[in-house]
Coordinates of C-alpha atoms and ligand atoms in Angstrom, one line a residue:
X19 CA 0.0 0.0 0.0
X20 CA 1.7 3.4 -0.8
X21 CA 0.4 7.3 -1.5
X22 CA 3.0 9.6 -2.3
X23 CA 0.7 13.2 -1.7
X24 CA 1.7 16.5 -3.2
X25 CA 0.7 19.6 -1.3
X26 CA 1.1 23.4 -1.4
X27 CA 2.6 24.4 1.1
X28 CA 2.1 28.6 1.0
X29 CA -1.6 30.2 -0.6
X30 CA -1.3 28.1 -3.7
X31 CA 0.2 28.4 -7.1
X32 CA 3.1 26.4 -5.5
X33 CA 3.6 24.9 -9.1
X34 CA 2.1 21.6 -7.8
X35 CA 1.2 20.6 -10.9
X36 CA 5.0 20.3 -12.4
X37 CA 5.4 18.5 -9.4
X38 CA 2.6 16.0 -10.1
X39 CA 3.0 15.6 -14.0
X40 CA 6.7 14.5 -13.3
X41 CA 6.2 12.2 -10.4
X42 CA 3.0 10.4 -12.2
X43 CA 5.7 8.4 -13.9
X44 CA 6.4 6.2 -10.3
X45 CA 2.9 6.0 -10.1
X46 CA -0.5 3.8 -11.3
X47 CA -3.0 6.9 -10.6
X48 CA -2.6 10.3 -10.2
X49 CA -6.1 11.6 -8.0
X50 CA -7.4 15.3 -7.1
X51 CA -9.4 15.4 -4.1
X52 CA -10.2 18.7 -3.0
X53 CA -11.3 22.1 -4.6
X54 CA -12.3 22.4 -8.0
X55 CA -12.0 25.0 -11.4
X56 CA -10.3 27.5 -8.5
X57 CA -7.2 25.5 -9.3
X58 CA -4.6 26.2 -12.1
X59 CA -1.7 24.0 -12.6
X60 CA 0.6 24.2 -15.1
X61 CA 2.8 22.0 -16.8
X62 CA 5.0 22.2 -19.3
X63 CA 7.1 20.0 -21.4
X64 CA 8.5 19.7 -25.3
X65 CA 8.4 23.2 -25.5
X66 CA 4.2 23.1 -25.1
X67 CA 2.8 24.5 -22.0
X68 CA -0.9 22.8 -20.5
X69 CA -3.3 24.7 -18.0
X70 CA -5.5 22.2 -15.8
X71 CA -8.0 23.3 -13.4
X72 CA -10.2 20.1 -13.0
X73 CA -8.1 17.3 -14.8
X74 CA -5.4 15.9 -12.5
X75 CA -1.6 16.4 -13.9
X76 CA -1.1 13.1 -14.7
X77 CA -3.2 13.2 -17.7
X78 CA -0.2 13.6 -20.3
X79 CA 1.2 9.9 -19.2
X80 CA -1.3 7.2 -21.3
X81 CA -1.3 4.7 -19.0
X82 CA -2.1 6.2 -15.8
X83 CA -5.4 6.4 -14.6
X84 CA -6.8 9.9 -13.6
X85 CA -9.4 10.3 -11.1
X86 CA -11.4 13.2 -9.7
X87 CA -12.8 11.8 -6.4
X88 CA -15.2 12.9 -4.0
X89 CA -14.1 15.7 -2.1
X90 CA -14.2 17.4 -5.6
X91 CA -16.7 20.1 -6.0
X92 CA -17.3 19.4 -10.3
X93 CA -18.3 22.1 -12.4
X94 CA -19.6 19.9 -15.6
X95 CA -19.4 22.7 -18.2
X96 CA -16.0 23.2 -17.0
X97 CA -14.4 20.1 -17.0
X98 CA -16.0 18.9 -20.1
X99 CA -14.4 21.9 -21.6
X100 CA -11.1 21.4 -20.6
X101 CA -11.3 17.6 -21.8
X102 CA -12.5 19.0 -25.6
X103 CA -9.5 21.5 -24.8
X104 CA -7.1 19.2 -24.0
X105 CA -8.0 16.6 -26.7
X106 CA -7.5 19.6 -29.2
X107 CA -4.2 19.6 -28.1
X108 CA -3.8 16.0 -29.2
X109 CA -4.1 14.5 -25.3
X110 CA -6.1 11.6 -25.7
X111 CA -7.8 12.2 -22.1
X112 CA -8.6 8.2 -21.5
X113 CA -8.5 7.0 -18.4
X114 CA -10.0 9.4 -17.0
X115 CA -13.1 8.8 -13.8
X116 CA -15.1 10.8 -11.7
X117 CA -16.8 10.3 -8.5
X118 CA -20.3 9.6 -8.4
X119 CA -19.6 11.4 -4.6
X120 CA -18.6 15.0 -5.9
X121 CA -20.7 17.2 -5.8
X122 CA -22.2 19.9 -8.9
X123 CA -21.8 23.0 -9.0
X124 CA -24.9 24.3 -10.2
X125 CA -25.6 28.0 -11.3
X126 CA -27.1 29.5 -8.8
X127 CA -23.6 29.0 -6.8
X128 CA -22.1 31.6 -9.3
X129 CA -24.4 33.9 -8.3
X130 CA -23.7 33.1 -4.6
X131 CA -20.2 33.2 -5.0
X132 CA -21.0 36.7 -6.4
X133 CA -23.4 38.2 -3.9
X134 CA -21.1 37.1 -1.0
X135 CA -17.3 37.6 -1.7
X136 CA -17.4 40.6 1.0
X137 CA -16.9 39.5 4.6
X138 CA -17.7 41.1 7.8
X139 CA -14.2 42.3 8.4
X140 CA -14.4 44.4 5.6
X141 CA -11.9 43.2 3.3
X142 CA -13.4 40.9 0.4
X143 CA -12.4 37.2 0.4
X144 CA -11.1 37.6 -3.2
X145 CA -12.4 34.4 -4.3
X146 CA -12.1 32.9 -7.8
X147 CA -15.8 33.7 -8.8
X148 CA -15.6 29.6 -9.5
X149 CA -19.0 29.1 -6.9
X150 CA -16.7 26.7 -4.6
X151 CA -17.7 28.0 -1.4
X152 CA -21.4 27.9 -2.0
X153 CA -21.3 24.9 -3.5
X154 CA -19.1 23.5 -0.5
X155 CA -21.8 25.5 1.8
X156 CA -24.5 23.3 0.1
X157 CA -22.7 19.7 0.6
X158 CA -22.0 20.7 4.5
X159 CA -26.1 21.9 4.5
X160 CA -27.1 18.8 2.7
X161 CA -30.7 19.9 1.6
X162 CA -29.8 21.4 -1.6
X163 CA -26.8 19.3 -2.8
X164 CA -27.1 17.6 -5.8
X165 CA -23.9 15.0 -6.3
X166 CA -22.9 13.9 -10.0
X167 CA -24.6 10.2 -9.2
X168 CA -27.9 12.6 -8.8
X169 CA -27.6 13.2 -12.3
X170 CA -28.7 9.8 -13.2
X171 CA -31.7 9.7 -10.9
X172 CA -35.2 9.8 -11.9
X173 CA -35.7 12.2 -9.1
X174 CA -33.2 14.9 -10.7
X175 CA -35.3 17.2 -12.4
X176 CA -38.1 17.5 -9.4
X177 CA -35.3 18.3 -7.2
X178 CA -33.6 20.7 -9.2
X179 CA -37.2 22.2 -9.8
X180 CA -37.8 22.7 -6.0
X181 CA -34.1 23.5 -5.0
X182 CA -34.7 26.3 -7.8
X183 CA -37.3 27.9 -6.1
X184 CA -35.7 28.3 -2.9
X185 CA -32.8 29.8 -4.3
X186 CA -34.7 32.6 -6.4
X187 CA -36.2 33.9 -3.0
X188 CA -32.9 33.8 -1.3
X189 CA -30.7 35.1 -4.1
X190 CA -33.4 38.2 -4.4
X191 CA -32.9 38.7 -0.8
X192 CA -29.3 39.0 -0.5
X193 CA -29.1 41.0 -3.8
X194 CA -28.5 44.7 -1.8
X195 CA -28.3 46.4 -5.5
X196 CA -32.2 45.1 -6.2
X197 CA -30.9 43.5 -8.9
X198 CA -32.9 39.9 -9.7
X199 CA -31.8 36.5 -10.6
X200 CA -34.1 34.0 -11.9
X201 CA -33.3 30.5 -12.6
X202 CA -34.4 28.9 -15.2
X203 CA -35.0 25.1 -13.6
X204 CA -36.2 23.9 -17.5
X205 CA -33.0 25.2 -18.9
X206 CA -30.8 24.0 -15.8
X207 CA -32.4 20.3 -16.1
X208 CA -31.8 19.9 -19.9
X209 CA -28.6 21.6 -19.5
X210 CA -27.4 18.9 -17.0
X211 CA -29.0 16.2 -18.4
X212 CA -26.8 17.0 -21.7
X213 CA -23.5 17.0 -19.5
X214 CA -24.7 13.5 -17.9
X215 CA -25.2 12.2 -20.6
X216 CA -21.4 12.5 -22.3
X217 CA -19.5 12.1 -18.7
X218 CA -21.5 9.1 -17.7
X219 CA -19.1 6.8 -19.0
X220 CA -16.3 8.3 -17.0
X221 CA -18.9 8.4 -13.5
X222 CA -17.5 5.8 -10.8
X223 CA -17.7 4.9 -7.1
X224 CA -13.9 6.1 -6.8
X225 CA -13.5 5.0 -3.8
X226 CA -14.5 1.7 -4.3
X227 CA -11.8 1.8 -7.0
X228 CA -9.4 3.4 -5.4
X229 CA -9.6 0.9 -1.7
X230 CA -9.1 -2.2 -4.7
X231 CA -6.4 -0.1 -5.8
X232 CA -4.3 0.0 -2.9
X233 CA -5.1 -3.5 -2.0
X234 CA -3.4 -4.5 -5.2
X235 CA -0.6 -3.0 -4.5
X236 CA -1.0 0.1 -7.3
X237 CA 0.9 3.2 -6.6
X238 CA -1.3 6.3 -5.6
X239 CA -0.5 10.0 -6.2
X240 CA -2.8 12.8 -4.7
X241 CA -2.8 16.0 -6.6
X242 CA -3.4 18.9 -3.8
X243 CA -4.9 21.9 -5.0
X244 CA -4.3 25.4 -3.4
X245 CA -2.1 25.4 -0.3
X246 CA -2.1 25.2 3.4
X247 CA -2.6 28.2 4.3
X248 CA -5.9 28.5 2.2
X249 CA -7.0 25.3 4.2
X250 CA -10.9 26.4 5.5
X251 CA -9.6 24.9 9.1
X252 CA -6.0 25.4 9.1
X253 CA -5.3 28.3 7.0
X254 CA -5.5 32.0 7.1
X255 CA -9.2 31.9 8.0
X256 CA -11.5 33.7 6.7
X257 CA -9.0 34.5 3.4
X258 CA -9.4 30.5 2.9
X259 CA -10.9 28.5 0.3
X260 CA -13.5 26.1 1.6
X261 CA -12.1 22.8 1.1
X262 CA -9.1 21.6 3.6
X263 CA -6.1 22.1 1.1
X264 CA -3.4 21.3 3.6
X265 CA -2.5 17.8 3.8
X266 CA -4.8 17.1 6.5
X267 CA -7.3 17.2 3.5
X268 CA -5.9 13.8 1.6
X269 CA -7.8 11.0 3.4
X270 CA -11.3 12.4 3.4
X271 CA -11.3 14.1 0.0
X272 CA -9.8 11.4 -1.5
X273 CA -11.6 8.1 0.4
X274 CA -8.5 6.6 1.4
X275 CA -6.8 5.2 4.8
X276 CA -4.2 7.9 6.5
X277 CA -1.8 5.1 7.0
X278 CA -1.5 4.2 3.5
X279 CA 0.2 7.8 2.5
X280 CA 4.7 7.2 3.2
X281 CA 5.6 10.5 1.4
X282 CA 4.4 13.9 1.6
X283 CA 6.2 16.5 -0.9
X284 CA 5.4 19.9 -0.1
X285 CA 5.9 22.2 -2.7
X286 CA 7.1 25.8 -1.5
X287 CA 7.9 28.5 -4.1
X288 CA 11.6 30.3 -3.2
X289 CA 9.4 33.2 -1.8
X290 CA 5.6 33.5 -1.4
X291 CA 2.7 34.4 -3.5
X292 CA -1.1 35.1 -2.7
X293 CA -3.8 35.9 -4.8
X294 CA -7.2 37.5 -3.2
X295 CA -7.3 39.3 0.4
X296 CA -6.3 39.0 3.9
X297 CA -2.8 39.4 5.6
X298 CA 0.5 38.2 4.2
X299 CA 3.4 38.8 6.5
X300 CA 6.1 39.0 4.4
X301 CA 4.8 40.7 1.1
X302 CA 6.6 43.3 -0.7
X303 CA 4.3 46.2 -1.9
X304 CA 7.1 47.5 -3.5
X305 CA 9.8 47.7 -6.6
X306 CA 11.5 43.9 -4.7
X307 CA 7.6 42.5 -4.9
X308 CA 7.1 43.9 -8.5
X309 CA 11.0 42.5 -9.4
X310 CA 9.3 39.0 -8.1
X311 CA 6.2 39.3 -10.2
X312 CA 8.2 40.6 -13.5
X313 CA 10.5 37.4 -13.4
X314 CA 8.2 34.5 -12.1
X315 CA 5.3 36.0 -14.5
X316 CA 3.2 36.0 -11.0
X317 CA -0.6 36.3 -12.6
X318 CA -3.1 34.1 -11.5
X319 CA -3.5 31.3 -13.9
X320 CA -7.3 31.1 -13.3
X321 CA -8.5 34.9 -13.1
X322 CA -5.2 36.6 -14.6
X323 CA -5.3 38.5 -11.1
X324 CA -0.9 40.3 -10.7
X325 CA 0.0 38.2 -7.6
X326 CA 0.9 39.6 -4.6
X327 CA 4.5 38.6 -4.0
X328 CA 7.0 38.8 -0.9
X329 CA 9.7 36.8 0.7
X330 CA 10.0 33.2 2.0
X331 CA 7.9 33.1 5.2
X332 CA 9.8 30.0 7.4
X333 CA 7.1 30.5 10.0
X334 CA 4.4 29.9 7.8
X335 CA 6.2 26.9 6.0
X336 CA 7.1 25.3 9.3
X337 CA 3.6 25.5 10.5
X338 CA 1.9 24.1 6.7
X339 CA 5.1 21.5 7.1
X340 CA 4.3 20.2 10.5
X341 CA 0.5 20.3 10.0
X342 CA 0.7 18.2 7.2
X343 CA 3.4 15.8 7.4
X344 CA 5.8 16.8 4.8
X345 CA 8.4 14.4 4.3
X346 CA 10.4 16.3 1.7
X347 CA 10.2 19.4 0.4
X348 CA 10.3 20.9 -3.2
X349 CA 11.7 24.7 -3.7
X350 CA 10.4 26.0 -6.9
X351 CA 11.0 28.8 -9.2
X352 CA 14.6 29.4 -7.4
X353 CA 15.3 31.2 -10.8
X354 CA 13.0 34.0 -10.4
X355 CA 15.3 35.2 -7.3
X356 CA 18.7 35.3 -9.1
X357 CA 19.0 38.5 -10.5
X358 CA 18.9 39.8 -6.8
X359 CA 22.0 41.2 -4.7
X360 CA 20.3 40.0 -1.5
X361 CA 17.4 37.7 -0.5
X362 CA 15.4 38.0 3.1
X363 CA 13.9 34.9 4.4
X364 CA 11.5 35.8 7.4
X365 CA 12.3 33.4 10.2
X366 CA 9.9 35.0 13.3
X367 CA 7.3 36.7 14.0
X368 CA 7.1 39.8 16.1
X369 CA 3.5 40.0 17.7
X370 CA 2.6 42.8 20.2
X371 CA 6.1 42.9 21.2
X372 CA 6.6 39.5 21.5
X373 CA 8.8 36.7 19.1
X374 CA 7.0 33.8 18.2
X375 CA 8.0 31.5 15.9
X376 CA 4.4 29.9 16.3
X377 CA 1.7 30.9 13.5
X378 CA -1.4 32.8 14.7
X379 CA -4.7 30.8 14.5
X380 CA -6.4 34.3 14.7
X381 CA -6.6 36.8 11.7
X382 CA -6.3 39.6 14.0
X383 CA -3.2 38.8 15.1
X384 CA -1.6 37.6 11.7
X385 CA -2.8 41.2 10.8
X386 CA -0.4 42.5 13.7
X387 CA 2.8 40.4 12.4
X388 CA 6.1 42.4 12.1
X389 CA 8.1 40.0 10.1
X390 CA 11.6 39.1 11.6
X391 CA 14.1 38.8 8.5
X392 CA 17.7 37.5 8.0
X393 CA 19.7 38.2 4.7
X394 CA 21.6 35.8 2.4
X395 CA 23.4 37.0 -0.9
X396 CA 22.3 36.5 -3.7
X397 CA 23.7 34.4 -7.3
X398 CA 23.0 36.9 -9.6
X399 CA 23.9 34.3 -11.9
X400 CA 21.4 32.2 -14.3
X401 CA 20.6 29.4 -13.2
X402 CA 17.9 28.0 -15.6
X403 CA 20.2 25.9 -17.7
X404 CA 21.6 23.7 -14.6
X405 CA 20.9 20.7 -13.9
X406 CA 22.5 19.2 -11.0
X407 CA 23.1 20.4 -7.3
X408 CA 26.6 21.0 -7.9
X409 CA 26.2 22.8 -11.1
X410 CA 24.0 25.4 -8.8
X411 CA 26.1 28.3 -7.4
X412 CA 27.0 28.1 -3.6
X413 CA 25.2 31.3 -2.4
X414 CA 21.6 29.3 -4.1
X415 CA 22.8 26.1 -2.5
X416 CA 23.0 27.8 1.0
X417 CA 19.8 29.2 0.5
X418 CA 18.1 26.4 0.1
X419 CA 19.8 24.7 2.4
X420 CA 18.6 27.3 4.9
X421 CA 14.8 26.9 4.0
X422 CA 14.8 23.2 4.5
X423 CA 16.8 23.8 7.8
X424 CA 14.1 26.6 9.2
X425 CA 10.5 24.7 7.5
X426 CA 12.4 21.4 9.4
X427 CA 12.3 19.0 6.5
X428 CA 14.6 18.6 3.7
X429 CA 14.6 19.8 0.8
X430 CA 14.8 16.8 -2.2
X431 CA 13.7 18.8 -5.4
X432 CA 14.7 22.2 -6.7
X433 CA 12.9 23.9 -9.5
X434 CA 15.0 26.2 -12.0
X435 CA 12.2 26.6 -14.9
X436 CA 8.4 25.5 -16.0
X437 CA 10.0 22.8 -18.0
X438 CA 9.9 19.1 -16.8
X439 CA 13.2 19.4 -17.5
X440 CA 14.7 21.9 -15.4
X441 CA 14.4 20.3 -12.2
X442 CA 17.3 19.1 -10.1
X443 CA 17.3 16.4 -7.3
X444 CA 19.2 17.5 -4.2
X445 CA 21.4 14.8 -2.4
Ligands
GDP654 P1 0.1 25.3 -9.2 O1 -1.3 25.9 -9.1 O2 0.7 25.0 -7.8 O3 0.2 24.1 -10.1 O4 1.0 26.4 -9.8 P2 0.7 27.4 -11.1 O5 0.7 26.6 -12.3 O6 -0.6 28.1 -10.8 O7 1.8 28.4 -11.0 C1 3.2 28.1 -11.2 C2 3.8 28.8 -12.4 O8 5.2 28.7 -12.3 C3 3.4 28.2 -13.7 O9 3.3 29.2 -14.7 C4 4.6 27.3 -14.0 O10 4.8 27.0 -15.4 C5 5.7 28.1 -13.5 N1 6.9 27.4 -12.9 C6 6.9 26.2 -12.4 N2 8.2 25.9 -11.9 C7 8.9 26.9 -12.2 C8 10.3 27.3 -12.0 O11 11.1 26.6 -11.4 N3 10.7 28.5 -12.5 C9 9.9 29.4 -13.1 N4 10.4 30.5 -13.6 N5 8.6 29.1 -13.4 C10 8.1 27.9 -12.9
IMO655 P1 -4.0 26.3 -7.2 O1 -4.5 24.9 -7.1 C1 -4.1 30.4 -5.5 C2 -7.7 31.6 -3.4 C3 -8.5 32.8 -4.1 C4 -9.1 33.4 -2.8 C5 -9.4 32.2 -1.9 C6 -10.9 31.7 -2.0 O2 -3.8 26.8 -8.6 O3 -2.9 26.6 -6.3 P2 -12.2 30.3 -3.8 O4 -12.6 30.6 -5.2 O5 -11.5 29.0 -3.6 O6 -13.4 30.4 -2.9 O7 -11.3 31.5 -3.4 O8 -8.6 31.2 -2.4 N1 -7.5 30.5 -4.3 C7 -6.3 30.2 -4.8 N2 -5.1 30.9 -4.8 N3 -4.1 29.2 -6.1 C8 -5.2 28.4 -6.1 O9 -5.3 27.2 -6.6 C9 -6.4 29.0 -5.5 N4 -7.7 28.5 -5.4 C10 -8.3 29.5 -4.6 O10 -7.7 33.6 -4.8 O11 -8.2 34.2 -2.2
MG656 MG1 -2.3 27.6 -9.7

C-alpha cells in the first residue's frame, strides 16, 4: 500500500502541478481530491505548455489512470471543456473517472459566489468567482446538494425544480443592488442532463476503485490543489478557500486510509505568493515584490489577477510543514530570485512585542505580524540551464539549504524553470 501526496505548502500556485506531472511516472494513478476550477496548474514539457483546473496532472502519461474523487466540487461545463480542450491539443484524455460522490456545482452557486465575496471584516475574500464556497456551503447543508450520481436519478429534475425555487427567493434577498436572478430550472435540467449524458461513461464509485487499488498493490498519487494556508480549518481563515487544502485534506477528499500515505512532498515557491485578500506577513508592496512578479510572470492562472509577491515566510512553511506531514520538500522557481543582490527569508514573527516562531490561529493577530528577517546573498547568476546540485552556485545552494533547515524537512527537489526538465534532485 503506498500514497505519495503532493501539497502546497504557502496560498497556492506552488507549481504543484509540475510537481505532479513528473512524479506520475512512479505511479498507477494520479487523484485530485479537494477544490475544483479555482485551481490552475501548469505543466509544461516539449516546449508546449498545459493549463489544468479540474483534470489531474497526470493526464499527459497514457497509461495512468486519472481520477477526480469525491471531495471534488465538479463544475460539468468546466471540465467537459477542458477535456474538448485538451484533446484539441492531441491528449487523448482516456482513463480518466469521476466520482459519483462529488458534488455539482450548479448556477445559482455563481451567483452566490458573487453576492457574497465581502466579509464582515471588511476586506473581500477575493475568491475565484468559481461558486466553490457555496457549492461547499450546500454539501455541509445537505438539503440542496445535488452530487454527479444525482444526475442519473429519476428524481433529478423535481429536485432541481424545488431546489430552484428556494434559491430565487434567497438570491433576491441577498441581492443589496435590487438586482434579480431567476433560474431557469427547464433550462438547468436539460442543460445537465446534456453534460450527464457525455460524462457518464467516466462516472464511478472512486472509492471503491481506489480501496481495490491500494489493496493491489497500485501506486497512488494525490494532486493537492491550493495550499495550506488557504485550508478552511488550518489556513489563514476567513482569506481561505472552503475545502481543507493542507495535507490534513488527503484521506477524506480522496476516500482513502491515512496510514496508506509514506511521502508527503510539499511544494514551496523560493518566496511567497497570494492571490485575493487577507494578511500576508512578508509581502513586498514595492519595486522587490514587482522585481518578483516581472520574473516569475506571478498572474493568476485562473483569473489573470498580478500576484501579490514577498519573501519566503519559514514561519508559515514550518507550521503548513508540521500540520501536514511533509516528508520532503520541493523549492520551486529558485530562478526567479537570481537576479537579486540579496534575498530576506522571514524566520519569526514579532506579535505585540513579543517573538514567536508559532503561526497565529487568529486573523487579528496575523494582521499585527512584524516580520523578523535575515539576509543571504544573492547568485546573480542564471541558473535556468543547470541541472544538477553541484552545477548550482553556492550562495543558491545555502539558500536552500537554509529553507529546508528553518520549514524542518529537507529539501529533495529544486525547481529552476516550468519545463519538466529543469528540475534538479538534491542529495
Ligand atoms: P500550481 O497551481 O501550484 O500548479 O502552480 P501554477 O501553475 O498556478 O503556477 C506556477 C507557475 O510557475 C506556472 O506558470 C509554472 O509554469 C511556473 N513554474 C513552475 N516551476 C517553475 C520554475 O522553477 N521556475 C519558473 N520560472 N517558473 C516555474
Ligand atoms: P491552485 O490549485 C491560489 C484563493 C482565491 C481566494 C481564496 C478563495 O492553482 O494553487 P475560492 O474561489 O477558492 O473560494 O477563493 O482562495 N485560491 C487560490 N489561490 N491558487 C489556487 O489554486 C487557488 N484557489 C483558490 O484567490 O483568495
Ligand atoms: Mg495555480
Amino acid at each position: 500500500m503506498a500514497a505519495t501526496c503532493v501539497v502546497g505548502l504557502q496560498w497556492g500556485d506552488e507549481a504543484k502541478g509540475k510537481i505532479v506531472d513528473l512524479l506520475t511516472e512512479q505511479n498507477d494513478m494520479v487523484v485530485r481530491y479537494q477544490g475544483g476550477a479555482n485551481a490552475g496548474h501548469t505543466v509544461v514539457f516539449d516546449g508546449k505548455k498545459f493549463k489544468l483546473s479540474l483534470i489531474p496532472s497526470g493526464i499527459f502519461r497514457e497509461n495512468v489512470q486519472c481520477i477526480v474523487a469525491g471531495g471534488v466540487v465538479l463544475n460539468p461545463q468546466n471540465f467537459l471543456a477542458e477535456v474538448d480542450g485538451l484533446v484539441a491539443q492531441g491528449i487523448a484524455c482516456k482513463n480518466l473517472i469521476l466520482s459519483d460522490r462529488a458534488h455539482v456545482i450548479m448556477p445559482w452557486h455563481f451567483e452566490e459566489d458573487r453576492l457574497m465575496n465581502r466579509t464582515t471584516t471588511g476586506e473581500d475574500i477575493g475568491t475565484t468567482m468559481r461558486g466553490i464556497g457555496p457549492c461547499y456551503r450546500d454539501k455541509v447543508g445537505r438539503s440542496w446538494a445535488i452530487r454527479l450520481g444525482d444526475l442519473y436519478r429519476e428524481s433529478f429534475p423535481d429536485r432541481v425544480r424545488q431546489i430552484c425555487q428556494a434559491k430565487n427567493r434567497i438570491l433576491f434577498s441577498m441581492d443589496a443592488e435590487g438586482g434579480e436572478t431567476r433560474l431557469d430550472a427547464d433550462k438547468i435540467i436539460a442543460d445537465y442532463l446534456g453534460y450527464a449524458e457525455r460524462l457518464k461513461p467516466m462516472v464511478m464509485d472512486t472509492t471503491a476503485l481506489l480501496l481495490d487499488a491500494l489493496a493491489d498493490g497500485k501506486k497512488l498519487l494525490l494532486e493537492g490543489a491550493q495550499g495550506a494556508l488557504l485550508d478552511i480549518d488550518h489556513g489563514t481563515f476567513p482569506y481561505v478557500t472552503s475545502s481543507n487544502s493542507s495535507g490534513v485534506g488527503v484521506c477524506a477528499g480522496a476516500g482513502i486510509p491515512a496510514r496508506v500515505i509514506e511521502r508527503l512532498v510539499g511544494i514551496v515557491k523560493a518566496y511567497t505568493t497570494r492571490v485575493g485578500g487577507g494578511p500576508f506577513p512578508t509581502e513586498q508592496d514595492n519595486e522587490v515584490g514587482q522585481h518578483i512578479r516581472d520574473e516569475g510572470n506571478e498572474y493568476g492562472t485562473v483569473t489573470k489577477r498580478p500576484r501579490r509577491c514577498g519573501w519566503f515566510d519559514a514561519v508559515a512553511a514550518r507550521y503548513t510543514a508540521r500540520l501536514s506531514g511533509a516528508t520532503e520538500l520541493a523549492v520551486m522557481l529558485l530562478d526567479v530570485l537570481s537576479k537579486l543582490p540579496e534575498i530576506q527569508i522571514c524566520t519569526e514573527y514579532e506579535i505585540d512585542g513579543v517573538r514567536t516562531r508559532h503561526f497565529p490561529s487568529h486573523v487579528d493577530d496575523l494582521r499585527k505580524v512584524k516580520p523578523i528577517f535575515i539576509t543571504l546573498p544573492g547568485w546573480q547568476q542564471d541558473i535556468t540551464g543547470m541541472r544538477t546540485w553541484e552545477e548550482l552556485p553556492e550562495n543558491a545552494r545555502a539558500y536552500v539549504r537554509k529553507i529546508g533547515e528553518l520549514v524542518g524537512v529537507p529539501v529533495k527537489i529544486v525547481s529552476v524553470g516550468p519545463d519538466r526538465v529543469q528540475t534538479i534532485a538534491v542529495p
